[in-house]
Tab-separated table of C-alpha atoms in Angstrom:
chain	number	residue	atom	x	y	z
J	1	UNK	CA	122.960	126.172	116.139
J	2	UNK	CA	120.301	124.781	113.813
J	3	UNK	CA	117.860	121.992	114.590
J	4	UNK	CA	115.618	120.197	112.094
J	5	UNK	CA	112.183	119.106	113.315
J	6	UNK	CA	110.370	116.270	111.545
J	7	UNK	CA	107.950	113.545	112.623
J	8	UNK	CA	105.507	110.819	111.581
J	9	UNK	CA	107.535	109.030	108.927
J	10	UNK	CA	105.332	105.915	109.289
J	11	UNK	CA	107.856	103.625	107.646
J	12	UNK	CA	106.124	100.454	106.487
J	13	UNK	CA	102.845	102.169	105.620
J	14	UNK	CA	101.309	101.116	102.308
J	15	UNK	CA	98.931	102.784	99.878
J	16	UNK	CA	96.400	100.005	99.442
J	17	UNK	CA	98.557	97.100	98.286
J	18	UNK	CA	101.344	99.392	97.055
J	19	UNK	CA	104.447	99.869	99.157
J	20	UNK	CA	105.309	103.479	99.928
J	21	UNK	CA	109.015	102.787	100.327
J	22	UNK	CA	109.838	104.804	97.185
J	23	UNK	CA	107.860	107.797	98.509
J	24	UNK	CA	109.628	107.645	101.868
J	25	UNK	CA	113.088	107.287	100.349
J	26	UNK	CA	112.268	110.246	98.072
J	27	UNK	CA	111.610	112.296	101.228
J	28	UNK	CA	114.822	111.100	102.867
J	29	UNK	CA	116.963	112.212	99.926
J	30	UNK	CA	115.427	115.674	100.315
J	31	UNK	CA	116.130	115.526	104.050
J	32	UNK	CA	119.821	114.801	103.464
J	33	UNK	CA	120.060	117.764	101.094
J	34	UNK	CA	118.356	120.055	103.621
J	35	UNK	CA	120.782	118.905	106.337
J	36	UNK	CA	123.666	119.920	104.085
J	37	UNK	CA	122.170	123.134	102.682
J	38	UNK	CA	121.005	124.448	106.067
J	39	UNK	CA	124.057	123.162	107.960
J	40	UNK	CA	121.871	121.328	110.458
J	41	UNK	CA	123.457	120.476	113.825
J	42	UNK	CA	120.856	117.907	114.963
J	43	UNK	CA	117.772	116.185	113.525
J	44	UNK	CA	114.707	115.663	115.749
J	45	UNK	CA	112.034	113.111	114.846
J	46	UNK	CA	109.026	113.491	117.144
J	47	UNK	CA	107.650	109.965	117.002
J	48	UNK	CA	106.022	107.428	114.698
J	49	UNK	CA	109.164	106.476	112.848
J	50	UNK	CA	107.287	103.262	112.049
J	51	UNK	CA	103.661	102.655	111.143
J	52	UNK	CA	103.452	99.481	113.214
J	53	UNK	CA	104.857	98.291	116.524
J	54	UNK	CA	106.065	95.160	114.713
J	55	UNK	CA	107.915	96.623	111.750
J	56	UNK	CA	108.499	94.712	108.524
J	57	UNK	CA	111.939	94.135	107.016
J	58	UNK	CA	111.397	96.814	104.380
J	59	UNK	CA	110.652	99.506	106.980
J	60	UNK	CA	113.606	98.497	109.150
J	61	UNK	CA	115.913	98.711	106.115
J	62	UNK	CA	114.748	102.275	105.361
J	63	UNK	CA	115.279	103.308	109.011
J	64	UNK	CA	118.705	101.676	109.068
J	65	UNK	CA	119.741	103.504	105.892
J	66	UNK	CA	118.470	106.841	107.261
J	67	UNK	CA	120.259	106.557	110.613
J	68	UNK	CA	123.463	105.437	108.890
J	69	UNK	CA	123.334	108.382	106.481
J	70	UNK	CA	122.544	110.981	109.166
J	71	UNK	CA	124.704	109.759	112.048
J	72	UNK	CA	127.553	107.784	110.500
J	73	UNK	CA	128.132	109.528	107.180
J	74	UNK	CA	127.114	113.101	108.002
J	75	UNK	CA	128.078	113.001	111.702
J	76	UNK	CA	124.838	114.758	112.679
J	77	UNK	CA	123.104	113.709	115.938
J	78	UNK	CA	119.690	112.135	115.354
J	79	UNK	CA	117.177	112.366	118.239
J	80	UNK	CA	114.161	110.053	118.133
J	81	UNK	CA	111.205	109.381	120.428
J	82	UNK	CA	108.627	106.625	120.223
J	83	UNK	CA	105.149	107.575	119.045
J	84	UNK	CA	101.955	105.658	119.593
J	85	UNK	CA	102.582	103.566	116.454
J	86	UNK	CA	106.122	102.586	117.368
J	87	UNK	CA	107.131	99.561	119.386
J	88	UNK	CA	108.862	101.500	122.164
J	89	UNK	CA	111.049	98.666	123.452
J	90	UNK	CA	112.096	97.572	119.958
J	91	UNK	CA	112.846	101.112	118.817
J	92	UNK	CA	114.991	101.886	121.853
J	93	UNK	CA	116.958	98.627	121.972
J	94	UNK	CA	120.724	99.188	122.434
J	95	UNK	CA	119.978	102.854	123.150
J	96	UNK	CA	123.070	103.383	125.343
J	97	UNK	CA	125.335	101.869	122.731
J	98	UNK	CA	123.711	103.892	119.932
J	99	UNK	CA	124.407	107.173	121.740
J	100	UNK	CA	128.090	106.674	120.906
J	101	UNK	CA	127.122	106.765	117.218
J	102	UNK	CA	125.046	109.928	117.632
J	103	UNK	CA	121.636	108.213	117.678
J	104	UNK	CA	119.594	109.166	120.761
J	105	UNK	CA	116.398	107.132	121.118
J	106	UNK	CA	113.847	107.304	123.936
J	107	UNK	CA	111.197	104.605	123.926
J	108	UNK	CA	109.641	104.825	127.395
J	109	UNK	CA	109.037	107.811	129.644
J	110	UNK	CA	111.324	108.114	132.679
J	111	UNK	CA	110.967	110.283	135.758
J	112	UNK	CA	114.162	112.286	135.295
J	113	UNK	CA	114.383	113.264	131.635
J	114	UNK	CA	118.060	113.943	130.964
J	115	UNK	CA	118.458	116.433	128.103
J	116	UNK	CA	120.558	115.903	125.010
J	117	UNK	CA	122.765	118.988	124.742
J	118	UNK	CA	123.415	120.394	121.271
J	119	UNK	CA	125.319	123.677	121.392
J	120	UNK	CA	123.310	126.210	123.393
J	121	UNK	CA	120.194	123.997	123.524
J	122	UNK	CA	119.060	121.299	125.931
J	123	UNK	CA	116.623	118.979	124.172
J	124	UNK	CA	114.220	116.935	126.301
J	125	UNK	CA	112.890	113.716	124.770
J	126	UNK	CA	109.393	112.848	126.019
J	127	UNK	CA	107.873	109.916	124.105
J	128	UNK	CA	104.176	109.078	123.779
J	129	UNK	CA	102.802	107.974	127.134
J	130	UNK	CA	99.601	107.195	129.010
J	131	UNK	CA	98.736	108.950	132.263
J	132	UNK	CA	99.040	105.654	134.143
J	133	UNK	CA	102.779	105.652	133.350
J	134	UNK	CA	103.122	109.110	134.895
J	135	UNK	CA	101.236	107.998	138.015
J	136	UNK	CA	103.702	105.106	138.391
J	137	UNK	CA	106.679	107.462	137.986
J	138	UNK	CA	105.265	110.221	140.202
J	139	UNK	CA	103.193	108.448	142.892
J	140	UNK	CA	103.211	111.603	145.034
J	141	UNK	CA	100.907	113.213	142.448
J	142	UNK	CA	98.571	110.232	142.076
J	143	UNK	CA	95.459	112.124	143.191
J	144	UNK	CA	96.230	115.088	140.941
J	145	UNK	CA	96.834	113.109	137.744
J	146	UNK	CA	93.230	112.702	136.648
J	147	UNK	CA	93.725	113.365	132.913
J	148	UNK	CA	96.345	113.272	130.181
J	149	UNK	CA	96.768	117.027	130.489
J	150	UNK	CA	97.485	116.785	134.219
J	151	UNK	CA	99.983	114.024	133.483
J	152	UNK	CA	101.786	116.156	130.875
J	153	UNK	CA	101.784	119.072	133.328
J	154	UNK	CA	103.547	116.957	135.957
J	155	UNK	CA	106.183	115.811	133.449
J	156	UNK	CA	106.834	119.351	132.205
J	157	UNK	CA	106.930	120.817	135.731
J	158	UNK	CA	109.585	118.289	136.737
J	159	UNK	CA	111.704	119.238	133.715
J	160	UNK	CA	111.328	122.964	134.478
J	161	UNK	CA	112.393	122.450	138.095
J	162	UNK	CA	115.717	120.950	137.034
J	163	UNK	CA	116.730	122.662	133.811
J	164	UNK	CA	119.753	124.862	133.213
J	165	UNK	CA	118.524	128.492	133.034
J	166	UNK	CA	121.443	129.445	130.766
J	167	UNK	CA	120.330	127.076	127.994
J	168	UNK	CA	117.606	127.096	125.365
J	169	UNK	CA	114.949	124.575	126.373
J	170	UNK	CA	113.576	122.391	123.574
J	171	UNK	CA	110.899	119.781	124.236
J	172	UNK	CA	110.194	117.006	121.754
J	173	UNK	CA	107.028	115.027	122.398
J	174	UNK	CA	104.268	113.056	120.680
J	175	UNK	CA	100.832	114.253	121.727
J	176	UNK	CA	97.451	115.568	120.627
J	177	UNK	CA	96.982	119.254	121.354
J	178	UNK	CA	93.541	120.802	121.869
J	179	UNK	CA	92.103	122.250	118.626
J	180	UNK	CA	94.796	120.732	116.394
J	181	UNK	CA	93.492	120.218	112.848
J	182	UNK	CA	93.374	116.541	111.848
J	183	UNK	CA	93.754	114.812	108.488
J	184	UNK	CA	92.074	111.612	107.273
J	185	UNK	CA	95.295	109.708	108.024
J	186	UNK	CA	95.231	110.789	111.684
J	187	UNK	CA	93.180	107.692	112.443
J	188	UNK	CA	94.486	107.013	115.966
J	189	UNK	CA	94.295	110.688	116.971
J	190	UNK	CA	90.565	110.737	116.193
J	191	UNK	CA	90.047	107.875	118.629
J	192	UNK	CA	92.084	109.643	121.322
J	193	UNK	CA	90.442	113.073	121.296
J	194	UNK	CA	89.706	112.736	125.002
J	195	UNK	CA	93.457	112.646	125.712
J	196	UNK	CA	94.169	116.053	124.136
J	197	UNK	CA	96.274	118.460	126.161
J	198	UNK	CA	96.401	122.249	126.207
J	199	UNK	CA	99.368	124.164	124.762
J	200	UNK	CA	99.560	125.959	128.124
J	201	UNK	CA	101.327	122.986	129.722
J	202	UNK	CA	104.415	123.873	127.648
J	203	UNK	CA	104.828	127.341	129.130
J	204	UNK	CA	108.496	128.327	129.415
J	205	UNK	CA	109.910	126.089	126.692
J	206	UNK	CA	111.647	127.953	123.878
J	207	UNK	CA	110.354	125.475	121.309
J	208	UNK	CA	108.118	122.386	121.414
J	209	UNK	CA	108.664	119.946	118.537
J	210	UNK	CA	105.430	117.994	118.229
J	211	UNK	CA	104.587	114.772	116.468
J	212	UNK	CA	101.304	112.828	116.088
J	213	UNK	CA	99.266	115.056	113.722
J	214	UNK	CA	100.003	114.838	110.007
J	215	UNK	CA	99.135	118.393	109.016
J	216	UNK	CA	101.990	120.887	109.525
J	217	UNK	CA	100.621	123.603	111.806
J	218	UNK	CA	101.570	126.268	114.295
J	219	UNK	CA	99.785	125.794	117.616
J	220	UNK	CA	101.379	128.870	119.207
J	221	UNK	CA	104.508	130.914	118.659
J	222	UNK	CA	106.808	128.218	120.034
J	223	UNK	CA	104.634	125.085	119.785
J	224	UNK	CA	104.490	123.423	116.387
J	225	UNK	CA	103.664	120.242	114.463
J	226	UNK	CA	106.045	119.496	111.589
J	227	UNK	CA	103.465	117.101	110.130
J	228	UNK	CA	104.190	113.956	108.156
J	229	UNK	CA	106.672	114.343	105.284
J	230	UNK	CA	104.543	112.236	102.927
J	231	UNK	CA	100.847	112.580	102.093
J	232	UNK	CA	99.178	109.518	103.595
J	233	UNK	CA	95.501	110.225	102.882
J	234	UNK	CA	93.043	111.949	100.594
J	235	UNK	CA	90.757	114.832	101.629
J	236	UNK	CA	92.361	117.886	103.194
J	237	UNK	CA	95.795	116.275	103.127
J	238	UNK	CA	95.792	116.536	99.308
J	239	UNK	CA	96.237	120.313	99.509
J	240	UNK	CA	98.766	120.380	102.344
J	241	UNK	CA	102.318	121.514	101.652
J	242	UNK	CA	104.522	119.040	103.477
J	243	UNK	CA	107.654	120.355	105.145
J	244	UNK	CA	110.312	120.082	107.813
J	245	UNK	CA	110.987	122.874	110.309
J	246	UNK	CA	114.423	124.422	110.803
J	247	UNK	CA	114.974	126.196	114.148
J	248	UNK	CA	117.876	128.558	114.801
J	249	UNK	CA	118.547	128.256	118.534
J	250	UNK	CA	120.456	131.559	118.607
J	251	UNK	CA	117.539	133.674	117.374
J	252	UNK	CA	114.731	131.081	117.803
J	253	UNK	CA	113.689	131.845	114.236
J	254	UNK	CA	111.642	129.071	112.625
J	255	UNK	CA	111.585	128.249	108.923
J	256	UNK	CA	109.377	125.731	107.130
J	257	UNK	CA	111.302	124.053	104.307
J	258	UNK	CA	108.827	122.572	101.769
J	259	UNK	CA	109.025	118.965	100.595
J	260	UNK	CA	108.117	117.618	97.170
J	261	UNK	CA	106.019	114.472	96.772
J	262	UNK	CA	107.047	111.572	94.548
J	263	UNK	CA	103.356	110.747	94.040
J	264	UNK	CA	100.827	113.442	94.856
J	265	UNK	CA	97.287	112.569	95.996
J	266	UNK	CA	94.270	113.701	94.008
J	267	UNK	CA	90.508	113.163	94.157
J	268	UNK	CA	88.925	113.486	90.713
J	269	UNK	CA	85.160	113.653	90.081
J	270	UNK	CA	83.569	113.500	86.623
J	271	UNK	CA	82.060	111.317	83.942
J	272	UNK	CA	84.045	108.418	82.536
J	273	UNK	CA	84.904	110.325	79.358
J	274	UNK	CA	85.926	113.431	81.278
J	275	UNK	CA	88.269	111.515	83.556
J	276	UNK	CA	90.006	109.415	80.886
J	277	UNK	CA	90.611	112.586	78.848
J	278	UNK	CA	92.461	114.287	81.731
J	279	UNK	CA	96.230	114.630	81.623
J	280	UNK	CA	98.935	114.417	84.290
J	281	UNK	CA	97.147	111.775	86.382
J	282	UNK	CA	99.377	108.793	85.627
J	283	UNK	CA	101.846	109.504	88.429
J	284	UNK	CA	99.384	110.420	91.206
J	285	UNK	CA	97.722	108.335	93.894
J	286	UNK	CA	94.106	108.648	92.795
J	287	UNK	CA	90.623	108.507	94.255
J	288	UNK	CA	88.288	108.568	91.255
J	289	UNK	CA	84.575	109.332	91.463
J	290	UNK	CA	82.920	108.309	88.200
J	291	UNK	CA	79.446	109.820	88.107
J	292	UNK	CA	77.965	107.930	85.127
J	293	UNK	CA	79.122	104.306	85.603
J	294	UNK	CA	78.810	101.612	88.238
J	295	UNK	CA	81.849	100.853	90.405
J	296	UNK	CA	82.259	97.274	89.251
J	297	UNK	CA	85.107	94.949	88.410
J	298	UNK	CA	85.186	95.939	84.737
J	299	UNK	CA	85.436	99.666	85.474
J	300	UNK	CA	88.036	99.084	88.161
J	301	UNK	CA	90.193	96.965	85.846
J	302	UNK	CA	89.841	99.536	83.066
J	303	UNK	CA	90.805	102.472	85.268
J	304	UNK	CA	93.666	100.559	86.873
J	305	UNK	CA	95.144	99.973	83.414
J	306	UNK	CA	94.943	103.665	82.611
J	307	UNK	CA	96.056	104.914	86.030
J	308	UNK	CA	98.672	102.650	87.668
J	309	UNK	CA	98.471	104.455	91.038
J	310	UNK	CA	94.688	104.234	91.368
J	311	UNK	CA	93.753	103.445	94.992
J	312	UNK	CA	89.994	104.074	95.283
J	313	UNK	CA	87.158	104.052	92.779
J	314	UNK	CA	83.629	105.354	93.311
J	315	UNK	CA	80.787	104.894	90.863
J	316	UNK	CA	77.014	104.925	90.552
J	317	UNK	CA	75.246	102.880	93.163
J	318	UNK	CA	72.957	99.950	92.464
J	319	UNK	CA	70.699	100.927	95.369
J	320	UNK	CA	67.796	103.350	95.246
J	321	UNK	CA	69.582	106.094	97.198
J	322	UNK	CA	71.760	106.929	94.229
J	323	UNK	CA	74.891	107.528	96.320
J	324	UNK	CA	78.263	106.705	94.821
J	325	UNK	CA	79.497	103.260	95.868
J	326	UNK	CA	83.166	102.532	96.415
J	327	UNK	CA	85.595	99.804	95.436
J	328	UNK	CA	89.325	99.751	96.117
J	329	UNK	CA	92.159	98.225	94.158
J	330	UNK	CA	93.127	96.400	97.336
J	331	UNK	CA	89.673	94.791	97.448
J	332	UNK	CA	90.049	93.504	93.874
J	333	UNK	CA	93.520	92.115	94.506
J	334	UNK	CA	92.443	90.248	97.637
J	335	UNK	CA	89.320	88.677	96.115
J	336	UNK	CA	89.409	84.969	95.308
J	337	UNK	CA	87.593	83.329	92.390
J	338	UNK	CA	84.387	82.741	94.370
J	339	UNK	CA	84.301	86.377	95.526
J	340	UNK	CA	84.712	87.524	91.925
J	341	UNK	CA	81.902	85.197	90.761
J	342	UNK	CA	79.531	86.547	93.402
J	343	UNK	CA	80.482	90.119	92.555
J	344	UNK	CA	79.893	89.411	88.862
J	345	UNK	CA	76.428	87.983	89.548
J	346	UNK	CA	75.489	90.985	91.669
J	347	UNK	CA	76.697	93.497	89.084
J	348	UNK	CA	75.470	91.741	85.950
J	349	UNK	CA	72.288	89.978	87.052
J	350	UNK	CA	71.471	91.766	90.334
J	351	UNK	CA	71.153	88.573	92.376
J	352	UNK	CA	73.065	86.406	94.837
J	353	UNK	CA	74.028	82.920	93.511
J	354	UNK	CA	72.274	79.963	95.147
J	355	UNK	CA	74.014	77.276	97.178
J	356	UNK	CA	73.676	74.881	94.219
J	357	UNK	CA	75.301	77.381	91.865
J	358	UNK	CA	78.134	78.026	94.296
J	359	UNK	CA	78.719	74.272	94.693
J	360	UNK	CA	78.756	73.819	90.902
J	361	UNK	CA	81.173	76.730	90.493
J	362	UNK	CA	83.535	75.278	93.120
J	363	UNK	CA	83.363	71.873	91.405
J	364	UNK	CA	84.308	73.387	88.051
J	365	UNK	CA	87.043	75.459	89.697
J	366	UNK	CA	88.534	72.359	91.379
J	367	UNK	CA	88.449	70.490	88.051
J	368	UNK	CA	90.165	73.412	86.324
J	369	UNK	CA	92.914	73.595	88.940
J	370	UNK	CA	93.449	69.825	88.616
J	371	UNK	CA	93.794	70.150	84.840
J	372	UNK	CA	96.355	72.919	85.302
J	373	UNK	CA	98.399	70.708	87.611
J	374	UNK	CA	98.395	67.869	85.073
J	375	UNK	CA	99.434	70.125	82.200
């Protein structure tokens, strides 16, 4: 039997003001091909299907299309747990009914985790949880559950006490493991470093399919993060090879299957002339660091025209420290006329407009808008 391990789709996430739906659908088409090519018997998604607990219509449509393709069209079971970004109750609604269609969703932790059996493997779905939930489920261990690691230990011990010794034991969970390497997009994991757990709590499991961290990485021989399928940040994530993991439950062999990116991420540093002369940047999400010009509205507009997927722009600073200052495309697109006027004064004349000047500007702006309405 073959299982496919993926996680951290973050449907609904945007790149600045740009939707990433195309990027995520590009990944899903690769996923469907891998399911067919590798003859996958079940797909496991270890949390963070969505980027927000209240998902937008676009994200829900992508999820609906994916579950329909995997479960209904390809007849492959799809096992999903809630991550810290997901709305657990929303994600798991109609869960009993969905099982009939091959979609197994666990939103909240329960005391007795019933496995989903796929061939010779029993797969245990343990969603993201807080230690207080474990205390409520296992009151007899209240004094012992003093940390997230102790809570995970209690959950895993209870599974081990009741599992079938003749089966392969697969755990799917969403957690931060001690010494896991983070990416810039692992924003919530950085806040929760104190809740990290040791890989030792998973002793005895044949494979642990982890979600939560966006960099694919092997924690130990049988404990692994698949990582996010799409690059969601700059920095070290730019150089990561995204993948899904295929596990053969007969031999327990693991294989990372690489994923292509619709839009790669690149940080480019150089002078204005050096950057505009570069090739093959038009289709990449870009963070540009222009060393010889100020990061103002004019430069941002110019670079945005040249590079349609520009997300961040850094330029010379106006302050005495000489550090590069930043401006994002999102910032420009959310600025109103008054914000633009103030920015223009700061960049061009190095001063803040007075209250009288602001009042005059607003008066002229109101008159202009009135004229537009009349015409």
